[in-house]
Amino acid sequence: MSDVVSTQVQLAERPTGWPTEDTFRTVEVTYGDLAPGQVRVVNEFVSVDPYMRGRMNDVKSYVPPFALGETMTGGAVGRVVESASDDVPVGAAVLHQHGWRDVAQEDARGFQVVPEIPGAPLSLYLGIFGLTGLTAYVGLTAVADLHEGDTVFVSGAAGAVGTATGQIARLLGAGRVVGSAGSAEKVALLTDRYGYDAAFNYKDAPVRRQLREVTPDGVDVFFDNVGGDHLEAALDRMNTGGRIALCGAISQYNDTERTPGPDNLANAVTRGLMLKGFTLPSYMDHAERFRELMTGWFAAGEIAYDETVVDGIENTPQAFLDMMRGGNVGKMVVRTGA
Ligand SMILES: NC(=O)c1ccc[n+]([C@@H]2O[C@H](COP(=O)([O-])OP(=O)(O)OC[C@H]3O[C@@H](n4cnc5c(N)ncnc54)[C@H](OP(=O)(O)O)[C@@H]3O)[C@@H](O)[C@H]2O)c1
């Protein structure tokens, strides 16, 4: 065994509004010999996700805030290069939460050995095959109770969760699937590649107007990744008995002032709507069923996916910011190059 230098990105200060280059710092950490039960993993891909913005604030949430001056954590996939554990052997592909570093050396119990995905990179465990895909599945089924023939509206449709949501909705029997995204290229991808029946660029005209045009028969299920004007527009278009899965509100994550609530929430009363927020940790019992379904769909060629890949662990903060600003199609990942 030998020492190894790991390049890691830490939270240097808590941001107000949008994070800047001062929010993060890159450091080198030297790992010595493995302690009993530890493994050394070279990360191939690390994930950048919107929820990380919330964890940069020192507030109570469903996951604790990131600690200042410590290496950021988050989803990552890599390969075991040294092992002092019988359960996690050298060569195994592993999924874990020791992200934002190129090499991780930790207790083996924090690493899940995962099978190779035939013909696809391990990064899919951070996207469509992983918590991202599961979020889409859980939101549609356990939260929004999708029915055959439903009209489904997905906001943030060209991102990681959104591209999964439209396809899964269709595979589970939705009647009409519409989505919104932030560029003409993304809108074209939604209809040409991801099976959306119609899509619009929310930057072109008010969401209220554009959503009305693509949903002549109203909306039965709204899967909301965005909040704000998208939620208001959907509340206007919901059919009686409609269900709204509140998955995220990315339009507000960098706000510095309190944002006003929807001006039409009373529609929930008069139309008997269900609005339910969710976070994945409460729904992990759906993971096995999701994996079975996704494995079948994937093998049958029924799932398209895109990844936006940024190279170099030191570029992880920039990748995070680019993703928050819409610089990604599908899942944004960083290839560590280690
Ligand atoms: N509840 C859960 O357990 C759970 C789990 C995972 C993710 N989420 C949530 O799901 C949502 C999507 O996450 P993701 O990982 O799939 O990220 P993503 O959609 O791949 O990336 C974020 C996207 O948000 C869009 N965006 C940014 N600012 C916006 C704005 N002001 N208005 C509309 N769209 C905006 C951008 O696309 P455009 O170019 O289209 O603007 C950007 O690509 C987030 O809200 C996240 O917090 C929730």
mmCIF file of N, CA and C in Angstrom, residues 19-20 44 56 60 72 88 94 122 124-125 143 200 204-205 230 262 264 285 290 338:
data_model
loop_
_atom_site.group_PDB
_atom_site.id
_atom_site.type_symbol
_atom_site.label_atom_id
_atom_site.label_comp_id
_atom_site.label_asym_id
_atom_site.label_seq_id
_atom_site.Cartn_x
_atom_site.Cartn_y
_atom_site.Cartn_z
ATOM 1 N N PRO A 19 -24.073 31.121 -5.265
ATOM 2 C CA PRO A 19 -22.696 30.834 -4.859
ATOM 3 C C PRO A 19 -21.714 31.483 -5.837
ATOM 4 N N THR A 20 -20.524 31.783 -5.367
ATOM 5 C CA THR A 20 -19.482 32.364 -6.220
ATOM 6 C C THR A 20 -18.234 31.492 -6.087
ATOM 7 N N GLU A 44 -15.052 7.713 -10.495
ATOM 8 C CA GLU A 44 -15.086 7.992 -11.931
ATOM 9 C C GLU A 44 -15.955 9.209 -12.214
ATOM 10 N N MET A 56 -26.071 24.165 1.558
ATOM 11 C CA MET A 56 -25.025 25.167 1.809
ATOM 12 C C MET A 56 -25.500 26.201 2.832
ATOM 13 N N LYS A 60 -32.337 24.120 9.097
ATOM 14 C CA LYS A 60 -32.865 22.776 9.315
ATOM 15 C C LYS A 60 -33.583 22.315 8.045
ATOM 16 N N MET A 72 -17.197 18.617 0.537
ATOM 17 C CA MET A 72 -18.601 18.424 0.167
ATOM 18 C C MET A 72 -18.845 16.930 -0.023
ATOM 19 N N VAL A 88 -16.296 -5.628 0.145
ATOM 20 C CA VAL A 88 -16.154 -4.660 -0.957
ATOM 21 C C VAL A 88 -14.775 -4.881 -1.592
ATOM 22 N N VAL A 94 -18.618 0.806 -7.248
ATOM 23 C CA VAL A 94 -19.366 1.174 -6.034
ATOM 24 C C VAL A 94 -20.067 2.523 -6.203
ATOM 25 N N LEU A 122 -20.948 3.888 -15.766
ATOM 26 C CA LEU A 122 -21.383 3.836 -14.362
ATOM 27 C C LEU A 122 -22.132 5.098 -13.944
ATOM 28 N N LEU A 124 -24.615 6.337 -14.988
ATOM 29 C CA LEU A 124 -26.080 6.202 -14.995
ATOM 30 C C LEU A 124 -26.627 5.928 -13.603
ATOM 31 N N TYR A 125 -25.745 5.431 -12.706
ATOM 32 C CA TYR A 125 -26.195 5.235 -11.322
ATOM 33 C C TYR A 125 -26.416 6.576 -10.613
ATOM 34 N N VAL A 143 -46.615 9.401 -5.087
ATOM 35 C CA VAL A 143 -47.052 10.743 -4.677
ATOM 36 C C VAL A 143 -48.265 11.194 -5.506
ATOM 37 N N PHE A 200 -42.825 23.647 -24.253
ATOM 38 C CA PHE A 200 -42.648 25.079 -24.516
ATOM 39 C C PHE A 200 -41.453 25.603 -23.738
ATOM 40 N N ASP A 204 -40.020 32.223 -23.330
ATOM 41 C CA ASP A 204 -40.591 32.876 -24.517
ATOM 42 C C ASP A 204 -41.791 33.752 -24.210
ATOM 43 N N ALA A 205 -42.619 33.340 -23.262
ATOM 44 C CA ALA A 205 -43.897 34.017 -22.972
ATOM 45 C C ALA A 205 -44.370 33.516 -21.617
ATOM 46 N N HIS A 230 -44.489 28.477 -12.596
ATOM 47 C CA HIS A 230 -44.946 27.185 -13.108
ATOM 48 C C HIS A 230 -46.062 26.605 -12.228
ATOM 49 N N PRO A 262 -48.418 31.196 -4.397
ATOM 50 C CA PRO A 262 -49.268 31.234 -5.583
ATOM 51 C C PRO A 262 -50.494 32.106 -5.324
ATOM 52 N N ASN A 264 -53.317 31.748 -6.635
ATOM 53 C CA ASN A 264 -54.544 31.017 -6.966
ATOM 54 C C ASN A 264 -54.629 29.683 -6.219
ATOM 55 N N ASP A 285 -38.382 2.457 0.000
ATOM 56 C CA ASP A 285 -38.969 1.116 -0.161
ATOM 57 C C ASP A 285 -39.462 0.885 -1.600
ATOM 58 N N PHE A 290 -38.553 -0.115 -8.601
ATOM 59 C CA PHE A 290 -38.078 0.801 -9.639
ATOM 60 C C PHE A 290 -36.915 0.173 -10.416
ATOM 61 N N ALA A 338 -9.455 10.917 -12.505
ATOM 62 C CA ALA A 338 -8.437 10.326 -11.609
ATOM 63 C C ALA A 338 -7.958 8.987 -12.139
#
